[in-house]
CSV table of C-alpha atoms and ligand atoms in Angstrom, one decimal:
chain,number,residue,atom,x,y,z
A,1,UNK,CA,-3.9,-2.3,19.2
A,2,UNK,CA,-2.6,-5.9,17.9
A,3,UNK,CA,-4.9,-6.9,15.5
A,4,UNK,CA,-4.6,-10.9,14.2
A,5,UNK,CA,-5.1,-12.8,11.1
A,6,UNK,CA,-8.0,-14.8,10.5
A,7,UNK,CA,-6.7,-17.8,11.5
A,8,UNK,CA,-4.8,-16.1,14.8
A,9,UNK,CA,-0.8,-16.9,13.4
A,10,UNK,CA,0.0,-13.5,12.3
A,11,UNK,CA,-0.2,-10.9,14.9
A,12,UNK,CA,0.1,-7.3,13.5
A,13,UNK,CA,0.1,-3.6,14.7
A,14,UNK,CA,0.7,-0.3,13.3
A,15,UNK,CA,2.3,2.1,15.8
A,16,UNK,CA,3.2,5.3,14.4
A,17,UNK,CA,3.5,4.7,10.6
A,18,UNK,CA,5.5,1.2,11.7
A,19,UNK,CA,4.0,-2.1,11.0
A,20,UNK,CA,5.3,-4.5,13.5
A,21,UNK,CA,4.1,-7.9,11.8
A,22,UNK,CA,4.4,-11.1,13.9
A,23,UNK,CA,5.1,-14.4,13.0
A,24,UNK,CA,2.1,-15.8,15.7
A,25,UNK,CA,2.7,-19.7,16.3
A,26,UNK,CA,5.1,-19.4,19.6
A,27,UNK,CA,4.0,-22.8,21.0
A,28,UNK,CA,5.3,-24.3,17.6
A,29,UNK,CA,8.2,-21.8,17.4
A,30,UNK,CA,7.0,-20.7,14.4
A,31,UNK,CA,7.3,-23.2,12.3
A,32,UNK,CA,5.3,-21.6,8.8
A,33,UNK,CA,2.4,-24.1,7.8
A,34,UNK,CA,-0.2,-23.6,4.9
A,35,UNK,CA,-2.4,-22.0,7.1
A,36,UNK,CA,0.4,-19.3,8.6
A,37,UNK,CA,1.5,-18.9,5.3
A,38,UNK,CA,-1.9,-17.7,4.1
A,39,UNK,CA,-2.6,-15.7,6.8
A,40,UNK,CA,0.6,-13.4,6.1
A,41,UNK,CA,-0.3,-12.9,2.6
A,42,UNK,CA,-3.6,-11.7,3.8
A,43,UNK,CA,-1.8,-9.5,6.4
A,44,UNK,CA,1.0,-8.1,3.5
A,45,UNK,CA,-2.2,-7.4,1.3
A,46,UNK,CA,-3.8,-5.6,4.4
A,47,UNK,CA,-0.7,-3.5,4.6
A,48,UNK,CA,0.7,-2.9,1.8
A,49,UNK,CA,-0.7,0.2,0.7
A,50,UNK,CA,-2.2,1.7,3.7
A,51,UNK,CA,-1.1,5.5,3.9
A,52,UNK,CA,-0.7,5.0,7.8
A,53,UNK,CA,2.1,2.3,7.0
A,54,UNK,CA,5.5,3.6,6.0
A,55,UNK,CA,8.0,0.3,7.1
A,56,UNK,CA,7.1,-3.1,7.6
A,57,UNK,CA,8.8,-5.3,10.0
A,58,UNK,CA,9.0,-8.9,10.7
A,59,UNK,CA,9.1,-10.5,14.3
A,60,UNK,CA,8.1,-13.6,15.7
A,61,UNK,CA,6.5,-14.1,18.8
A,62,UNK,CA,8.3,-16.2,21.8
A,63,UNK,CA,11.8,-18.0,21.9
A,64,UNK,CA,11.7,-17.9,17.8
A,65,UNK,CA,11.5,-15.7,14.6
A,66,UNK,CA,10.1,-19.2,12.4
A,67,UNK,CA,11.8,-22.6,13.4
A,68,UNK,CA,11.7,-22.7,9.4
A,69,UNK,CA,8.7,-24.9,7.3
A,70,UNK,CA,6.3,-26.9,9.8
A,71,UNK,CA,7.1,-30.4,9.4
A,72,UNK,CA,4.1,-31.8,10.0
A,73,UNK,CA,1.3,-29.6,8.2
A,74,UNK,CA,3.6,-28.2,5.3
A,75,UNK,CA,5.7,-31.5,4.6
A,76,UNK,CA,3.9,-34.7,5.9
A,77,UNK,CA,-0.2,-33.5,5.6
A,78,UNK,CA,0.2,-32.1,2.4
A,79,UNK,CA,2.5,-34.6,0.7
A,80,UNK,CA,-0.1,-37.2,1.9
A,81,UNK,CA,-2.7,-35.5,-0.1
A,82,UNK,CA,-0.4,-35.6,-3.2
A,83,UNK,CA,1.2,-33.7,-5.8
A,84,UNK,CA,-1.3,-31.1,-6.3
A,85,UNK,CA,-1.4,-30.7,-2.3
A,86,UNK,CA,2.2,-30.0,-2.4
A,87,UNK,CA,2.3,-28.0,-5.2
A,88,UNK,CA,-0.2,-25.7,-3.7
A,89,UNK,CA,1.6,-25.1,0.0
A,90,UNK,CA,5.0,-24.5,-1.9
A,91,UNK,CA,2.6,-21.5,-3.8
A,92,UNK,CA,1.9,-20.1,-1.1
A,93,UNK,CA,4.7,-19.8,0.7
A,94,UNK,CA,6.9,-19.2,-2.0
A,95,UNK,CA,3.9,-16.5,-3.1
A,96,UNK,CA,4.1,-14.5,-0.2
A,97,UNK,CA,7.9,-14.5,-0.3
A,98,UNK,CA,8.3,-12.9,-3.1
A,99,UNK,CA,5.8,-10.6,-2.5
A,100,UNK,CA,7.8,-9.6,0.7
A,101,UNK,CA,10.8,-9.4,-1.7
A,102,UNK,CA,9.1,-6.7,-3.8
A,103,UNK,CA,7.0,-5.2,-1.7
A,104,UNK,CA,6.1,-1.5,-2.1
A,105,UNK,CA,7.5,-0.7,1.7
A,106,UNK,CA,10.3,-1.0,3.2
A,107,UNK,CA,11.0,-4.3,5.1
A,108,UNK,CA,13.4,-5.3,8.3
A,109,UNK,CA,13.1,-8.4,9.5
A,110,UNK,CA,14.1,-8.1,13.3
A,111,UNK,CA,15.1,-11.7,13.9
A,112,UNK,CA,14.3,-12.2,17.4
A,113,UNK,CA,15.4,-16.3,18.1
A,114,UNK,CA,15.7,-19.3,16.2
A,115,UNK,CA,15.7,-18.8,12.1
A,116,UNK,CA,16.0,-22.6,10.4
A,117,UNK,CA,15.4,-23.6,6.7
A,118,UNK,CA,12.3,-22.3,5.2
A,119,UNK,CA,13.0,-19.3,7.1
A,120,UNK,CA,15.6,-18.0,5.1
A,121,UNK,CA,12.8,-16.9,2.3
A,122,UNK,CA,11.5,-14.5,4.6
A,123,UNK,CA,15.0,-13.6,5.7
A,124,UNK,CA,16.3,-12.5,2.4
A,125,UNK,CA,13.2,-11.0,1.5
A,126,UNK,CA,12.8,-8.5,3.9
A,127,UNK,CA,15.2,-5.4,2.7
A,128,UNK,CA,17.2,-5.3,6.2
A,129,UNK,CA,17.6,-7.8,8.9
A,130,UNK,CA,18.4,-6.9,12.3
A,131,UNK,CA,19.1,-10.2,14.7
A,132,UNK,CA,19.9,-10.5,18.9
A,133,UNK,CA,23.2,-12.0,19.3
A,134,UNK,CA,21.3,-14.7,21.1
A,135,UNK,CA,19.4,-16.0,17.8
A,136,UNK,CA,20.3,-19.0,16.1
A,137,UNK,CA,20.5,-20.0,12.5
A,138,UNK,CA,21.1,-23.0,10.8
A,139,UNK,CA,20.2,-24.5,7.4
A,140,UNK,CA,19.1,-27.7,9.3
A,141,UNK,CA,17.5,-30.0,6.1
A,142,UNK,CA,20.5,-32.1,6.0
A,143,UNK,CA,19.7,-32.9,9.7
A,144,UNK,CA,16.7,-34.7,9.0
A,145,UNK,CA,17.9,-35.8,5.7
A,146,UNK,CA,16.6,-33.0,2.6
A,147,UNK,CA,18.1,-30.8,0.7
A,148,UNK,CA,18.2,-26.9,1.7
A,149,UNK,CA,14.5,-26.1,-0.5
A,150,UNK,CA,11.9,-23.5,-1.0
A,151,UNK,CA,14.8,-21.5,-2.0
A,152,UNK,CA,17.0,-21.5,1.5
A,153,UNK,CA,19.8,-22.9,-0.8
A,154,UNK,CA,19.4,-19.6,-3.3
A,155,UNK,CA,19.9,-17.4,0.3
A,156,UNK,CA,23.0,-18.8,1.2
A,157,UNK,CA,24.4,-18.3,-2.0
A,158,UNK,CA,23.2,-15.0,-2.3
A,159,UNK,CA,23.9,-13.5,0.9
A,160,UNK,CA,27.5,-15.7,2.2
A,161,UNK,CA,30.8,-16.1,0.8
A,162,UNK,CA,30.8,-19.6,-1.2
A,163,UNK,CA,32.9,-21.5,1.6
A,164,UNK,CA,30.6,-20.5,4.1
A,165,UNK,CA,27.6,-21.1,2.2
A,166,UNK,CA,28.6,-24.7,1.5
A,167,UNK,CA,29.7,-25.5,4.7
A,168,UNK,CA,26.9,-23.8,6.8
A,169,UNK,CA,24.6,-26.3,4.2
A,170,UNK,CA,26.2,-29.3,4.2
A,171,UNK,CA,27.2,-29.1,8.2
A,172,UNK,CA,24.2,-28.3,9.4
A,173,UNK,CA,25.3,-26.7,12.1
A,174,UNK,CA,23.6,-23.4,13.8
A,175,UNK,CA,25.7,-19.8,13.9
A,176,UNK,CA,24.3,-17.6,16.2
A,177,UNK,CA,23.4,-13.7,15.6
A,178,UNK,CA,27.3,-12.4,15.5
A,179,UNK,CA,28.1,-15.0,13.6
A,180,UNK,CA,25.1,-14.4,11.2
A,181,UNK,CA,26.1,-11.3,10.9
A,182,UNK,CA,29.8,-11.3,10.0
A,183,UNK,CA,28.5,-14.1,7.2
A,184,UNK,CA,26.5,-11.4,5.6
A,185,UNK,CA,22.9,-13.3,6.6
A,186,UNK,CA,22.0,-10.0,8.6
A,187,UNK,CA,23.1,-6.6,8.9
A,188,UNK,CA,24.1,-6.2,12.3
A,189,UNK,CA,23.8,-8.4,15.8
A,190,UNK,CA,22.4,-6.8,18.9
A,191,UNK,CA,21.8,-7.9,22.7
A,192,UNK,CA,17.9,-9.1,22.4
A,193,UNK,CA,17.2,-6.4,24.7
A,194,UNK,CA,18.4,-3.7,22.5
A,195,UNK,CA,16.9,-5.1,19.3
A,196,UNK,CA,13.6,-3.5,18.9
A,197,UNK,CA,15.3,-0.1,19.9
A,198,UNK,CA,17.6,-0.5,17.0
A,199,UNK,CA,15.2,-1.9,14.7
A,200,UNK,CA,12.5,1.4,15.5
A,201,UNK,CA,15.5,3.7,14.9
A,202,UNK,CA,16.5,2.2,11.8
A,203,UNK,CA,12.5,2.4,10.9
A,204,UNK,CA,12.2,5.9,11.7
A,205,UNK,CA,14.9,7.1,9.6
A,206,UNK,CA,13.3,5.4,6.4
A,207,UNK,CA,10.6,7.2,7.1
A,208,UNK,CA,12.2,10.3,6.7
A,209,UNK,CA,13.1,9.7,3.0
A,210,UNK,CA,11.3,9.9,0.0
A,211,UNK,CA,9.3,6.6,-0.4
A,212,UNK,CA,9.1,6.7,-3.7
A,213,UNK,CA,13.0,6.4,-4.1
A,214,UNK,CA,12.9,4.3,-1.3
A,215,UNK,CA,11.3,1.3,-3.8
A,216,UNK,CA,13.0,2.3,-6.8
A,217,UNK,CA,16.2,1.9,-5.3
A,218,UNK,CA,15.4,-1.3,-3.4
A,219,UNK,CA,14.0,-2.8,-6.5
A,220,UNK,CA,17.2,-1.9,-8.0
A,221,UNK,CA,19.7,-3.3,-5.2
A,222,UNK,CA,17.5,-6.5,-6.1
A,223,UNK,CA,17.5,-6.2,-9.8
A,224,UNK,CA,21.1,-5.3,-10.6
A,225,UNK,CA,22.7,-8.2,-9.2
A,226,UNK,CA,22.4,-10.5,-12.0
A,227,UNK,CA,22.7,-8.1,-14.6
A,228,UNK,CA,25.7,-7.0,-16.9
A,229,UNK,CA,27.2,-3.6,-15.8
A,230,UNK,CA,25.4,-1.9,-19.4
A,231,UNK,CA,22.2,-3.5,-18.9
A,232,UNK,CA,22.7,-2.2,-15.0
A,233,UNK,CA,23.3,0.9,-16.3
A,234,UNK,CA,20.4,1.1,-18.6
A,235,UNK,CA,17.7,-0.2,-16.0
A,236,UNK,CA,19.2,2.6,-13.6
A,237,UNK,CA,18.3,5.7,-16.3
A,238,UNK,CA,15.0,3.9,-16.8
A,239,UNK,CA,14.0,3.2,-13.2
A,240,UNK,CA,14.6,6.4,-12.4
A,241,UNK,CA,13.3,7.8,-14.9
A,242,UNK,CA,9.6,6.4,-14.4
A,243,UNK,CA,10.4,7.3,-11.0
A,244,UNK,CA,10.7,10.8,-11.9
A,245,UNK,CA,6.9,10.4,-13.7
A,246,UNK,CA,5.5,8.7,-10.6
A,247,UNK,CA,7.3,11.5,-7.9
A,248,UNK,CA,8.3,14.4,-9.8
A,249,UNK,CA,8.1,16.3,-7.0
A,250,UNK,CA,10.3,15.1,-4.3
A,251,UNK,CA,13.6,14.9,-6.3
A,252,UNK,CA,12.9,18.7,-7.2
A,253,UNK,CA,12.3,19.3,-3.3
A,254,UNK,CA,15.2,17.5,-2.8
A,255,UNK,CA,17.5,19.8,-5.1
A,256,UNK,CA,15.4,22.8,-4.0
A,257,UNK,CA,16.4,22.9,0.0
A,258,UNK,CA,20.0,21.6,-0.8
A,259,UNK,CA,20.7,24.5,-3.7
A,260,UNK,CA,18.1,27.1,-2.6
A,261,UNK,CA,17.4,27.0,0.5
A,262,UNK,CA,20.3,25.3,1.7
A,263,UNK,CA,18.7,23.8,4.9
A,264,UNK,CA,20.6,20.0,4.4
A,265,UNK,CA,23.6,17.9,2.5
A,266,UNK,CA,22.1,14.7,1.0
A,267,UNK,CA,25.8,13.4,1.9
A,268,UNK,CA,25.0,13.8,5.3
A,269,UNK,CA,21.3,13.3,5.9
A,270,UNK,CA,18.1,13.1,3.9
A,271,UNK,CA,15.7,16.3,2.9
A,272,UNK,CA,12.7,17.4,4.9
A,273,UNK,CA,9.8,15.6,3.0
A,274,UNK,CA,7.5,17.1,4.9
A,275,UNK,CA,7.8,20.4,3.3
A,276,UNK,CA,7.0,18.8,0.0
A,277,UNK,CA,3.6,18.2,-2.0
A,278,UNK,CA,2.1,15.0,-0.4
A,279,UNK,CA,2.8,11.7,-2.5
A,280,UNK,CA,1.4,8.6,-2.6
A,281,UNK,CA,3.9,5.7,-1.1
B,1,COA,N1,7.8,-28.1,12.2
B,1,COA,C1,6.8,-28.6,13.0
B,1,COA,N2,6.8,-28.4,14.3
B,1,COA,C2,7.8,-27.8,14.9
B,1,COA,C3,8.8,-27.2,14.2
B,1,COA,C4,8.8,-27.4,12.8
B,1,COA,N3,9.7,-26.9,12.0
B,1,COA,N4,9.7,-26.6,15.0
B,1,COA,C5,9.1,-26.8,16.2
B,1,COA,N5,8.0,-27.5,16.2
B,1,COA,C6,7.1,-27.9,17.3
B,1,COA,C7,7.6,-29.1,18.0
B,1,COA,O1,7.2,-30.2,17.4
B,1,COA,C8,6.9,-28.9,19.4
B,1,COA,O2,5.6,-29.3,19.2
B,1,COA,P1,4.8,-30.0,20.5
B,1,COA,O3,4.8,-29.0,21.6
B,1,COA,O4,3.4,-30.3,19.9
B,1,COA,O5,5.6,-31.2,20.8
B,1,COA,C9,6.9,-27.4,19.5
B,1,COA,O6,7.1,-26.8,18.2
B,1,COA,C10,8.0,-26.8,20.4
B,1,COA,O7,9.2,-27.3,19.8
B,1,COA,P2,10.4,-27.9,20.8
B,1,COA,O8,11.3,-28.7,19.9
B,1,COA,O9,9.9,-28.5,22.0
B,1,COA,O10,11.1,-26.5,21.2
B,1,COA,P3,12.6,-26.2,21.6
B,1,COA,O11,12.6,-24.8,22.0
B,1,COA,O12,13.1,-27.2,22.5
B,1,COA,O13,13.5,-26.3,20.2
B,1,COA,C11,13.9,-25.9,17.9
B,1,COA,C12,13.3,-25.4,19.2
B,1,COA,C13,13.6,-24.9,16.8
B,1,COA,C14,15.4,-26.1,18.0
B,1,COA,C15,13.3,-27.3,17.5
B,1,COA,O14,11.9,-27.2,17.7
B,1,COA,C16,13.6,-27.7,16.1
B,1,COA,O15,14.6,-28.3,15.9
B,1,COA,N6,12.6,-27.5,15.2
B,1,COA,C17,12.8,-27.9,13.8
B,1,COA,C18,13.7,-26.9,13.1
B,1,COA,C19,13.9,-27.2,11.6
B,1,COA,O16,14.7,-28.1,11.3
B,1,COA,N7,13.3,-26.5,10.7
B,1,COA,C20,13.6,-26.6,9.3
B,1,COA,C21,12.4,-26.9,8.6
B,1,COA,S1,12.7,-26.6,6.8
């Protein structure tokens, strides 16, 4: 059953331990204003820890996954209220960014159409990203004369080589899903009518893994990146560590049907987690 937001711009449904959130503004592509971005914090917090929910993943409804921060409601209405107005709408969609980027599930965003700007947020934040070949991406700010904001300048930097970063930014000109792909922006590019296939098998083999490790290790992926290889080193022994406090359990199943029992090879697939003590995700 697809359940909505308050406000009806986030569609969401939870079909066999997947959530399939939706970006829900199709008529205005998706373009994220206060009022969308408020509804999908209220949809992560409904989410988040639910024992039914296991992967989150990120569509948008229609011809778009977000055409990128609305310019009307999240630029124009708000900066005529003032500073405090703007301030607040770059909260909260900064807010619910980064609580996408830490979020205690896994995350795919399955990038369905057109992926501008603001859009990028939600991009890197999700842990995967999945695209049809047919999407389109483009840092468009410079096309109607800003900078790349609300962190879409951060994304590029992270996630592309520095040439292609700089000229995807300062051209303004959209890639589509291969492209996106090859320039590191998403994992892999799909015909549109194979991407929710892909995207559900991806889903379902997270869900076969220990959840626990799942978030320690993309917290880690996240955390490492700006850190020296000894302090990396050091965060690693401790994560896992208080990993080990939270879940002592599944790493000792894990060990257990590899050495014992002998029923799997963690270098080839994961361990049955079924067959261990249930755990809190
Ligand atoms: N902010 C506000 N409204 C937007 C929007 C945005 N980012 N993107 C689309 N819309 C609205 C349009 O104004 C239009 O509204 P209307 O029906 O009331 O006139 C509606 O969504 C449909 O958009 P339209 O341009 O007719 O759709 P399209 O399929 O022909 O083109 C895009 C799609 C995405 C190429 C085009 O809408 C666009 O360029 N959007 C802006 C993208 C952008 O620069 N985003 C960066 C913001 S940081």
């Amino acid at each position: 059953m697809t359940n909505t937001s308050s406000n009806g711009v986030v569609a969401y449904e939870v079909v066999d331990r997947i959530a399939w959130v939706k970006f829900n503004r199709p008529d205005k592509r998706n373009a994220m204003s206060p009022t969308l971005n408020r509804d999908m914090m209220e949809v992560l917090d409904e989410l988040e820890f639910r024992d039914d929910v296991g992967v989150l993943v990120l569509a948008g409804e229609g011809p778009a996954w977000t055409a990128g921060m609305d310019l009307k409601e999240y630029f124009r209405e708000t900066e005529a209220h003032g500073l405090g107005s703007t301030r607040k709408a770059q909260r909260e969609s900064y807010g619910w960014w980064r609580r996408l980027r830490w979020y205690q599930k896994p995350t795919i965003a399955m990038v369905n159409g057109w992926c501008f700007g603001g859009g990028y947020g939600p991009l890197f934040a999700c842990d995967l990203a999945f695209a049809a070949e047919e999407a389109k991406f483009g840092l468009s700010e410079i096309n109607w004369g800003i900078l790349p904001g609300g962190g879409a300048t951060k994304v590029a930097v992270e996630l592309m080589p520095f040439r292609k970063a700089m000229y995807h930014a300062m051209m303004g000109e959209n890639i589509d899903g291969r492209t996106a792909a090859e320039w590191g922006l998403v994992n892999e590019a799909l015909p549109l009518t194979e991407l929710e296939a892909r995207v559900t098998a991806v889903a379902k083999e997270l869900l076969k893994k220990n959840p626990v490790a799942l978030k320690a290790t993309k917290d880690a992926i996240r955390r490492v990146s700006t850190m020296s290889y000894d302090d990396a080193e050091d965060y690693l022994v401790r994560a896992q560590e208080a990993a080990n406090s939270f879940d002592n359990e599944g790493r000792k199943e894990g060990i257990r049907q590899f050495i014992d029992e002998k029923s799997y090879k963690p270098g080839l697939g994961a361990y049955d987690t079924s067959k261990q003590k249930k755990q809190k995700a």
